[in-house]
PDB file of C-alpha atoms in Angstrom:
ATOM      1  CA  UNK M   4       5.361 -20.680   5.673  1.00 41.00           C
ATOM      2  CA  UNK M   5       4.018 -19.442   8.467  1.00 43.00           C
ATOM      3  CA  UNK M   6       0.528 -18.878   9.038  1.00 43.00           C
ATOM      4  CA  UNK M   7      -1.385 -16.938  11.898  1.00 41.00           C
ATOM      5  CA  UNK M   8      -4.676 -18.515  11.947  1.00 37.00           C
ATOM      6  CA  UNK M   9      -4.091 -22.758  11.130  1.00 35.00           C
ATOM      7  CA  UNK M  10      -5.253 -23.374   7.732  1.00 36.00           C
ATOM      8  CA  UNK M  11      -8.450 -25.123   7.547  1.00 34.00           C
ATOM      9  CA  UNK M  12      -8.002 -27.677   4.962  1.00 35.00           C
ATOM     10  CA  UNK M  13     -10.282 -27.327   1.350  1.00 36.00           C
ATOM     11  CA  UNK M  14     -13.679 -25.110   1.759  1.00 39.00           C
ATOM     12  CA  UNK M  15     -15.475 -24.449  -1.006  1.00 40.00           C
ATOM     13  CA  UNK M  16     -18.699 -22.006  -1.099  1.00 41.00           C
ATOM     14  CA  UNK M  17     -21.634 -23.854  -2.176  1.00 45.00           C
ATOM     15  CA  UNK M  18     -23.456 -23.000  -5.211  1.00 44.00           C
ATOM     16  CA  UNK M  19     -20.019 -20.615  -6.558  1.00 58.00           C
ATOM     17  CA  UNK M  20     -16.971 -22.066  -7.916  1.00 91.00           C
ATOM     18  CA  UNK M  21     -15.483 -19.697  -6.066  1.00 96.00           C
ATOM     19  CA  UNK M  22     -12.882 -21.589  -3.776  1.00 97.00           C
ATOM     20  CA  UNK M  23     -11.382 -18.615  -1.932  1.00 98.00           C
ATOM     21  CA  UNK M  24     -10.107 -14.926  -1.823  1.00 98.00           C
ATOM     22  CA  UNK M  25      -6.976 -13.815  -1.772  1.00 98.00           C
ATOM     23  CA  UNK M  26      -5.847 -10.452  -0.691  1.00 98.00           C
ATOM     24  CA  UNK M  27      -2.428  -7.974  -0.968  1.00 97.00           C
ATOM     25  CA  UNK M  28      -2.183  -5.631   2.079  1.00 95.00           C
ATOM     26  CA  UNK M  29      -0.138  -2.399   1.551  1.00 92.00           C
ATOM     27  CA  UNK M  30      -2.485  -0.147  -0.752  1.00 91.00           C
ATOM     28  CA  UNK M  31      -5.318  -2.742  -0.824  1.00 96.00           C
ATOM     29  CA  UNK M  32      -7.220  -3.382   2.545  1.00 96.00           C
ATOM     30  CA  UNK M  33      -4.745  -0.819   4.392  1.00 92.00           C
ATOM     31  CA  UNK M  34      -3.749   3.436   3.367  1.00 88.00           C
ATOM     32  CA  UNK M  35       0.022   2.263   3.658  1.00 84.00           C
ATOM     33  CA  UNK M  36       1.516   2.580   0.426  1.00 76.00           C
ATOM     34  CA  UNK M  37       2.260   6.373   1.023  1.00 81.00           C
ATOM     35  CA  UNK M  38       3.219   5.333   4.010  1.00 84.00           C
ATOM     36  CA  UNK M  39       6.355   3.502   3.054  1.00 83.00           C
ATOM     37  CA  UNK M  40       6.990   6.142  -0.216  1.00 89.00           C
ATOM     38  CA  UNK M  41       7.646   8.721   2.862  1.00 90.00           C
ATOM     39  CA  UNK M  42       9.399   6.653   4.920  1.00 91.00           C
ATOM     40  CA  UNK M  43      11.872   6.313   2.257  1.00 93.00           C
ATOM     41  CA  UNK M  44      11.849   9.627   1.314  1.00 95.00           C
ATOM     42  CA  UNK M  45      12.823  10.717   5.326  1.00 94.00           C
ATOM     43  CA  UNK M  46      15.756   7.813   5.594  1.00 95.00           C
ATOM     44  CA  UNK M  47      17.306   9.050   2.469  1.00 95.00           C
ATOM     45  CA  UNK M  48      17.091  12.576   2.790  1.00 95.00           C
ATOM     46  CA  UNK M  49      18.860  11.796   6.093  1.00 95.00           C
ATOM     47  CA  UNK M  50      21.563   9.835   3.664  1.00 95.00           C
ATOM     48  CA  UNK M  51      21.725  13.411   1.897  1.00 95.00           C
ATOM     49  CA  UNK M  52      19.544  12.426  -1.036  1.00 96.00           C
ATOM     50  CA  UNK M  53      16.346  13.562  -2.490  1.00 95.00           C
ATOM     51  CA  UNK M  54      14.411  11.026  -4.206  1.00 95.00           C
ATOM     52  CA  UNK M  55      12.357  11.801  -7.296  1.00 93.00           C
ATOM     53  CA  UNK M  56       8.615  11.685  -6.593  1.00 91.00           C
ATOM     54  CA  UNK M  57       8.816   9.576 -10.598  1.00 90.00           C
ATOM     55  CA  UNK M  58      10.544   6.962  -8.325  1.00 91.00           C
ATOM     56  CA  UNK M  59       7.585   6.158  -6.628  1.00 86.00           C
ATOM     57  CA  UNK M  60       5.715   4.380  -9.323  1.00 80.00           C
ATOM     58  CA  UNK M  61       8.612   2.245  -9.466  1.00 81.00           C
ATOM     59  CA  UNK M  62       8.828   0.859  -6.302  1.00 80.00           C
ATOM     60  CA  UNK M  63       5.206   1.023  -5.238  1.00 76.00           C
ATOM     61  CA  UNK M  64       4.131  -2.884  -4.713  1.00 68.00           C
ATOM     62  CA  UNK M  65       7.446  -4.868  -5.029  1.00 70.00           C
ATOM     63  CA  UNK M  66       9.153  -6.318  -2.953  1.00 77.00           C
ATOM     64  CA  UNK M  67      11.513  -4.718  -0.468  1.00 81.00           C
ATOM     65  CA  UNK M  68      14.947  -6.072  -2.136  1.00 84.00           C
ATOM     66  CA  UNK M  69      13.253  -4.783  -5.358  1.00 83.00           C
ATOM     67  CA  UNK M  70      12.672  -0.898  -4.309  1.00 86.00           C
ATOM     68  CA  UNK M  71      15.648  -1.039  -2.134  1.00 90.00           C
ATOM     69  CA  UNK M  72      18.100  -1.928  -4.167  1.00 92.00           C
ATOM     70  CA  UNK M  73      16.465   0.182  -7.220  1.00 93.00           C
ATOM     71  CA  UNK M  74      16.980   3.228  -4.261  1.00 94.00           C
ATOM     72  CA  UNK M  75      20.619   2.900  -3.752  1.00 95.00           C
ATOM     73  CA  UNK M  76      21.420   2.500  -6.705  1.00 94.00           C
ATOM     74  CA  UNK M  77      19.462   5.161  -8.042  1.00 94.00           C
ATOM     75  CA  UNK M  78      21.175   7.621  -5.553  1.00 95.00           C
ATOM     76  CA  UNK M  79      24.270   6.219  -4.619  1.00 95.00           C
ATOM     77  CA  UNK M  80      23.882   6.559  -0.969  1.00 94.00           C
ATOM     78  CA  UNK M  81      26.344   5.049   0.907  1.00 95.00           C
ATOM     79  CA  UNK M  82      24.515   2.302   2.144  1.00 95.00           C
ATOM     80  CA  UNK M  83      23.827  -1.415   2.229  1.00 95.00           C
ATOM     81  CA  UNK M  84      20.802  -3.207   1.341  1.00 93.00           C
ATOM     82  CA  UNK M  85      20.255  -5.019   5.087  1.00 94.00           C
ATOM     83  CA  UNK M  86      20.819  -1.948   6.851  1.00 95.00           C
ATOM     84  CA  UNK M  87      18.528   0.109   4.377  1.00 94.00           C
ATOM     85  CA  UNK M  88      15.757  -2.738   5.274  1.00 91.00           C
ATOM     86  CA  UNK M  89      16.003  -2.439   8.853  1.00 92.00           C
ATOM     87  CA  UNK M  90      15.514   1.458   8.846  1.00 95.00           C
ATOM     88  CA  UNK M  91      12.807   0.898   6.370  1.00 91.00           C
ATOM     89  CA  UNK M  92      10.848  -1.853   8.616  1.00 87.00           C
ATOM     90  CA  UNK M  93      11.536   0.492  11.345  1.00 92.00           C
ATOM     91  CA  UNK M  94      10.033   3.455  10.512  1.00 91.00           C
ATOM     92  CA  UNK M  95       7.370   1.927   9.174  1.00 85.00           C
ATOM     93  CA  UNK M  96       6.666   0.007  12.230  1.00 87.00           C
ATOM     94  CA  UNK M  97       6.594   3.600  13.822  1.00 87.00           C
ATOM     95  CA  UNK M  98       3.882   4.921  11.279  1.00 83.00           C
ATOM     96  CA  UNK M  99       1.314   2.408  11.649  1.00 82.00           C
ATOM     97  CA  UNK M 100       1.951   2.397  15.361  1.00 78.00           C
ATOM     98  CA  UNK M 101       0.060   5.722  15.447  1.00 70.00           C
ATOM     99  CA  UNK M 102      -1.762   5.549  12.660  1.00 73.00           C
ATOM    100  CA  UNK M 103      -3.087   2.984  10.541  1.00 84.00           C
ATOM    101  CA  UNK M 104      -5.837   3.711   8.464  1.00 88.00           C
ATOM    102  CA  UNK M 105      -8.323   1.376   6.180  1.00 92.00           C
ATOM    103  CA  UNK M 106      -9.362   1.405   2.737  1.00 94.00           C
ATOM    104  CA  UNK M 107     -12.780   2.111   1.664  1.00 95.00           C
ATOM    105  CA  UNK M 108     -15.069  -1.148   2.267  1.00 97.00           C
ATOM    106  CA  UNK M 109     -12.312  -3.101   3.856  1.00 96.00           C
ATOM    107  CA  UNK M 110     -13.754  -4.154   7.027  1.00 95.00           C
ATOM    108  CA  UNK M 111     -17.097  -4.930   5.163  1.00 97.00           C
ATOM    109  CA  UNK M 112     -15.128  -7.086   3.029  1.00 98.00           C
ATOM    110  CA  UNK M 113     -13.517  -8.971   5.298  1.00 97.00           C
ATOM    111  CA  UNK M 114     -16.815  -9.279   7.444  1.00 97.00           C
ATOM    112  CA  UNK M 115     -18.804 -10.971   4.756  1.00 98.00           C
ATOM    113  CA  UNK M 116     -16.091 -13.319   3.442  1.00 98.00           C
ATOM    114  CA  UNK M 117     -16.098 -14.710   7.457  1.00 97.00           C
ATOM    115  CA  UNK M 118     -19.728 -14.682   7.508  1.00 97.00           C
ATOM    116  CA  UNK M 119     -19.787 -16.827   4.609  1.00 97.00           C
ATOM    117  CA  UNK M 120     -16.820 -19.200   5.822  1.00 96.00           C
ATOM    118  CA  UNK M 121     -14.951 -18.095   2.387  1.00 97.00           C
ATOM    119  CA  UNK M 122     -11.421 -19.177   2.917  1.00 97.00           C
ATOM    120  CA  UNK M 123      -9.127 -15.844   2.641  1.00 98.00           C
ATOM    121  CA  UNK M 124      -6.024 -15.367   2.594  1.00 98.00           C
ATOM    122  CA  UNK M 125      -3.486 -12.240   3.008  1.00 98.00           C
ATOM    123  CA  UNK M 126      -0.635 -12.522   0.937  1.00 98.00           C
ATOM    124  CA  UNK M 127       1.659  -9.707   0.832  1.00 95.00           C
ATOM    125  CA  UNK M 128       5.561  -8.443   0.141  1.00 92.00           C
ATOM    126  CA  UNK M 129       5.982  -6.783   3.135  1.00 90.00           C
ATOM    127  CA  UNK M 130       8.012  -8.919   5.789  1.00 90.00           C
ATOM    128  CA  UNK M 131       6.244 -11.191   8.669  1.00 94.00           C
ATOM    129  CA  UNK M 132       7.389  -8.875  11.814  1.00 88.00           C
ATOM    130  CA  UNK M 133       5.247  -6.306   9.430  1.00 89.00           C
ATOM    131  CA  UNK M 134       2.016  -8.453   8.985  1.00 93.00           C
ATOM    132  CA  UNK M 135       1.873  -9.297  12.460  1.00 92.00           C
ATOM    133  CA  UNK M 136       1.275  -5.652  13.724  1.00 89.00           C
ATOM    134  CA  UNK M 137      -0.698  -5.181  10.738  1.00 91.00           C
ATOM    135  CA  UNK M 138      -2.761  -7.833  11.876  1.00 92.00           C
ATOM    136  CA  UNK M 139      -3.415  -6.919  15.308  1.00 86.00           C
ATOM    137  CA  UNK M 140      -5.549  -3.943  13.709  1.00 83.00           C
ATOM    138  CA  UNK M 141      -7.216  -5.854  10.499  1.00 90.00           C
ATOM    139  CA  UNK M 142      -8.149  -9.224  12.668  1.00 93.00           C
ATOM    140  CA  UNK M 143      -6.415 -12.352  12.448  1.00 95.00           C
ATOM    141  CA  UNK M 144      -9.594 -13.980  12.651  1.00 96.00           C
ATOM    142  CA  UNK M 145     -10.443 -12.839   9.170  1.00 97.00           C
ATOM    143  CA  UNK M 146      -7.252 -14.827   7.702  1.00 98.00           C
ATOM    144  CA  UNK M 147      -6.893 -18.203   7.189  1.00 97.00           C
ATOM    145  CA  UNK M 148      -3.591 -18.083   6.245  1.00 96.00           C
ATOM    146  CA  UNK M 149      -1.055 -15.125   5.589  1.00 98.00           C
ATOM    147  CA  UNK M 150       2.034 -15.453   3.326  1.00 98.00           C
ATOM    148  CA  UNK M 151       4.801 -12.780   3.791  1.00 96.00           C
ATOM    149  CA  UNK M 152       7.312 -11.490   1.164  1.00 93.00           C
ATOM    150  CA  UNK M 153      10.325 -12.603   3.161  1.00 92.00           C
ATOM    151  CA  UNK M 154       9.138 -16.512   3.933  1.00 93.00           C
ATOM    152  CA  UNK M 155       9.130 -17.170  -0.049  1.00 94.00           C
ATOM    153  CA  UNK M 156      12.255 -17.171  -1.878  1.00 93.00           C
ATOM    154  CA  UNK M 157      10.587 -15.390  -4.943  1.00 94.00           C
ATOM    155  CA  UNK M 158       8.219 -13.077  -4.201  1.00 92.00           C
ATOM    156  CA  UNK M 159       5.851 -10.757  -6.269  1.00 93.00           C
ATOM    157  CA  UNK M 160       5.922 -10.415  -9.347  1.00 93.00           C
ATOM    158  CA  UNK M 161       6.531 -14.081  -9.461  1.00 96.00           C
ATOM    159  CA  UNK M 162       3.355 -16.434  -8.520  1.00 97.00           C
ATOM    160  CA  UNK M 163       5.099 -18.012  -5.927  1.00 97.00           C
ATOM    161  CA  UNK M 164       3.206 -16.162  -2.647  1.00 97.00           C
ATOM    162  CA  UNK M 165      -0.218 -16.729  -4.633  1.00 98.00           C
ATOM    163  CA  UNK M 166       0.928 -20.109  -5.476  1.00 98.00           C
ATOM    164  CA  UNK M 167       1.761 -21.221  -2.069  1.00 98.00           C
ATOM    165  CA  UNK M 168      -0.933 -19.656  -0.330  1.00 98.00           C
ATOM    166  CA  UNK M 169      -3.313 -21.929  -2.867  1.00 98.00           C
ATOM    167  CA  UNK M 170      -1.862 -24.630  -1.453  1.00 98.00           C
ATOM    168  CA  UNK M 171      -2.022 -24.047   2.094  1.00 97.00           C
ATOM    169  CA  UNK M 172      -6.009 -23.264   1.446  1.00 98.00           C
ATOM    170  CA  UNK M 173      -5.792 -26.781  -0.631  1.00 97.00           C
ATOM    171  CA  UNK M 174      -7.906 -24.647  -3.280  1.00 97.00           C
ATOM    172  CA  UNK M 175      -6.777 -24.280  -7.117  1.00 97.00           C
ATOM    173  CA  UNK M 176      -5.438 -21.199  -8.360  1.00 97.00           C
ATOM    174  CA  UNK M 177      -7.930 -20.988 -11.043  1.00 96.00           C
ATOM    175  CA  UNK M 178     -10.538 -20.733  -8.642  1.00 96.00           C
ATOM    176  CA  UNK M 179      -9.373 -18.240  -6.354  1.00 98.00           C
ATOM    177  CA  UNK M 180     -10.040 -14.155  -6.559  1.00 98.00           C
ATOM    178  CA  UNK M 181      -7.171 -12.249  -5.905  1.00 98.00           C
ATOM    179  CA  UNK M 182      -7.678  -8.332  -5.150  1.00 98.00           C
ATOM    180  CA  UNK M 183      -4.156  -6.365  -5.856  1.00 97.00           C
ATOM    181  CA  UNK M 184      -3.782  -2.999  -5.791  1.00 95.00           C
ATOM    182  CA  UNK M 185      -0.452  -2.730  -8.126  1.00 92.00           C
ATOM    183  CA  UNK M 186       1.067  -4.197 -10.758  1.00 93.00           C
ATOM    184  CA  UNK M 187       3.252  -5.885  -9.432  1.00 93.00           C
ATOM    185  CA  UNK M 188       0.785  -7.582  -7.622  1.00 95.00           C
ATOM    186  CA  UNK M 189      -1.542  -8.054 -10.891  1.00 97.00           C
ATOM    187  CA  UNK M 190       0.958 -10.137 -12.508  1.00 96.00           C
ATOM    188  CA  UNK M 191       2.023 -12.298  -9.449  1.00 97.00           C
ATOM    189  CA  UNK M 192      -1.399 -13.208  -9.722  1.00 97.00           C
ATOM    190  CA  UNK M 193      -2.069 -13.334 -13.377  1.00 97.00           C
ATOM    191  CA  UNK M 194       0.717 -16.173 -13.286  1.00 97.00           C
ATOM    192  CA  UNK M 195      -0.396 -18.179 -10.829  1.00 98.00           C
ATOM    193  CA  UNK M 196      -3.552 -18.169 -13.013  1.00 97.00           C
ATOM    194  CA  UNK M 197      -5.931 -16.551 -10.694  1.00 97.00           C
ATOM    195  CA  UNK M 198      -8.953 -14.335 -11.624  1.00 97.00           C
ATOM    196  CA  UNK M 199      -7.880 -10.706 -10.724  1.00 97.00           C
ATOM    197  CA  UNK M 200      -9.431  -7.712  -9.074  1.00 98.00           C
ATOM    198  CA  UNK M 201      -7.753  -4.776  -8.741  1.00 98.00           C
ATOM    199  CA  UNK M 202      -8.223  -1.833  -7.702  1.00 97.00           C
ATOM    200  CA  UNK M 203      -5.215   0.822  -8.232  1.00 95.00           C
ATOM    201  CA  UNK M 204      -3.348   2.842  -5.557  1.00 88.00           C
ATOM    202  CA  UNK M 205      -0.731   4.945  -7.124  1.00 81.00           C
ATOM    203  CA  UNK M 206      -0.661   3.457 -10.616  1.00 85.00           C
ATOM    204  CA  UNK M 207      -3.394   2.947 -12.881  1.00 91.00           C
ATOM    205  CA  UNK M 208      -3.717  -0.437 -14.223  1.00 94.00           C
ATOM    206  CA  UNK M 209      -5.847  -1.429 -17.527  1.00 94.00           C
ATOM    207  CA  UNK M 210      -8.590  -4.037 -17.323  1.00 92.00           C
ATOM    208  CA  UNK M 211      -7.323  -7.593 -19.376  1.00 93.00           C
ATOM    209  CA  UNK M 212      -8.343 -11.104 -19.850  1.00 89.00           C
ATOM    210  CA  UNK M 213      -8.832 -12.409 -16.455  1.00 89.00           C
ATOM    211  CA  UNK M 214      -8.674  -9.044 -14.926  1.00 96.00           C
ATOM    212  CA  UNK M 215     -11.023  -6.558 -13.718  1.00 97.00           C
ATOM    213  CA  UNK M 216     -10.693  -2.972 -12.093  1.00 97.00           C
ATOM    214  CA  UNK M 217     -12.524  -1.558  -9.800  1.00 97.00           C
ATOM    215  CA  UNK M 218     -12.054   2.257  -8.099  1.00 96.00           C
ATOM    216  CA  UNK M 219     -12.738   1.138  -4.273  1.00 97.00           C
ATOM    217  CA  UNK M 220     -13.175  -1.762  -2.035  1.00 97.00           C
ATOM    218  CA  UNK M 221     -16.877  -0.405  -1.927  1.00 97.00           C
ATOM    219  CA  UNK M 222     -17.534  -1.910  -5.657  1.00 98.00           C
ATOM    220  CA  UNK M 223     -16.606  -5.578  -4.101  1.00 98.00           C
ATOM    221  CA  UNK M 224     -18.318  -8.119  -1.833  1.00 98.00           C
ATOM    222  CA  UNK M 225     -18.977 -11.785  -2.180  1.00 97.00           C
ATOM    223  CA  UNK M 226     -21.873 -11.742  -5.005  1.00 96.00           C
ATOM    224  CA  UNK M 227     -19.501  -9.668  -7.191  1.00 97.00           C
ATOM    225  CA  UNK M 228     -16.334 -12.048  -6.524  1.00 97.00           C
ATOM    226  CA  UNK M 229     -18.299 -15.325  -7.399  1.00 95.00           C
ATOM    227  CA  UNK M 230     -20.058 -13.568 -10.403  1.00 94.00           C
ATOM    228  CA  UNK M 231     -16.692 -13.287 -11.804  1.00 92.00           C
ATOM    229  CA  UNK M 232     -16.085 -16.769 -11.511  1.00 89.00           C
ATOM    230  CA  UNK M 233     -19.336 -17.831 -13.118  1.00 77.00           C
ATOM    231  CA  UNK M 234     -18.141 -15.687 -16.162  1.00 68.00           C
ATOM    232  CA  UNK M 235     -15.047 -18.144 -16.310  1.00 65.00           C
ATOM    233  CA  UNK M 236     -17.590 -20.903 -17.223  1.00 55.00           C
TER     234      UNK M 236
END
C-alpha cells in the first residue's frame, strides 16, 4: 500500500470510541462522479456507441474493471479493457485539471477532523496516479493514509480497501466511521464492519443497521461521527 502522508501508528480521540474516519473520494468529498459518467460517455461515442443514461447507476462507485468491463460488453465496442482504462484515467485527469470542484462541507470536514488529530483516511476505487492529483487540491495533510482501488487486489464492494486501511491506522474496523457516497461503497464498508455514513450521489441508498444517511457533508462533523459511535454502546 502506498500511503502519502506516513501513517501515524494507533490514535484514539479521548472521551469517543471513535478511533478514526474513513472517507471515499469520487461523489463524497469531491463533484467527480459526473465527471467520469461523461468521460465515458465522450470515449464511447467516439467508439460509435451511445451509452444509456440507465447505465450510469450501474457503474457509479465500482471499481474501474467493474464499469469497464460492464461498458464493453454492454456495447460491444471494439475495445480492450487496458486500453479503455487508459483513455478513461486520461480524460479524467484532463477534467479535474481545470476543474475540480468540492462537496458541500468538505473542507470543514476535513478541517475539524485535523484539528482534533482524528486519524482519517481516504480510501477510494479510483487508481493512485488519480488520488495523487486529487490530492494536490483536497490536502495531503488532511490524510493519514490513502488506499487506492488499483494497490488492493479486491477492491470495493469487498472490505478489503476499508480493511487494510484499518490496519495501516492500527484502529479496529468496528470503531471507525466510514462516509460513502454509493453503494458500492456502503457495502465495502458494511463488511469490514464499520459504522456507515452515507450520503448519496446518483443513487439513493436506504438507512440500515449500522448505517445512516445524510443529504450533505453539511449534516456531518466530529460531534455527529462520535455520537454515532456512542449509540453502538
Amino acid at each position: 500500500m502506498t500511503s502519502t502522508v506516513p501513517a501515524l501508528g494507533t490514535r484514539t480521540a479521548e472521551g469517543s470510541a471513535l478511533q478514526a474516519v474513513l472517507l471515499d473520494m469520487d461523489g463524497t468529498l469531491v463533484d467527480t462522479e459526473g465527471f467520469w459518467w461523461d468521460v465515458e460517455v465522450e470515449i464511447f461515442k467516439t467508439l460509435g456507441h451511445t451509452l444509456d443514461e440507465s447505465w450510469r447507476q450501474v457503474v457509479v462507485g465500482g471499481p474501474m474493471s467493474r464499469s469497464a468491463n460492464f461498458l464493453i460488453e454492454a456495447t460491444g465496442a471494439d475495445i480492450t479493457f487496458d486500453e479503455l482504462s487508459v483513455l478513461l484515467n486520461d480524460g479524467f485527469e484532463r477534467r479535474i485539471g481545470t476543474a475540480l470542484p468540492l462537496m458541500p462541507g468538505a473542507s470543514r470536514l476535513l478541517a475539524e477532523l485535523a484539528a482534533h488529530r482524528i486519524p482519517t483516511a481516504l480510501v477510494s476505487a479510483s487508481h493512485r496516479r488519480i488520488i495523487d492529483r486529487i490530492l494536490a487540491s483536497l490536502g495531503p495533510q488532511y490524510f493519514t493514509l490513502t488506499v487506492a482501488g488499483d494497490e488492493v487486489e479486491r477492491t470495493k464492494p469487498f472490505p478489503d480497501p476499508y480493511l487494510l486501511a484499518a490496519a495501516g491506522l492500527g484502529v479496529d474496523p468496528a470503531r471507525c466511521a466510514v462516509i460513502e457516497d454509493t453503494a458500492t461503497g456502503v457495502a465495502a464498508a458494511e463488511a469490514a464492519g464499520c459504522q456507515v455514513v452515507a450520503v448519496p450521489s446518483v443513487a439513493p441508498i436506504p438507512a440500515a443497521a449500522r448505517r445512516t444517511v445524510v443529504t450533505s457533508l453539511e449534516e456531518v462533523d466530529l460531534a455527529f461521527l462520535r455520537g454515532l459511535m456512542t449509540e453502538m454502546r
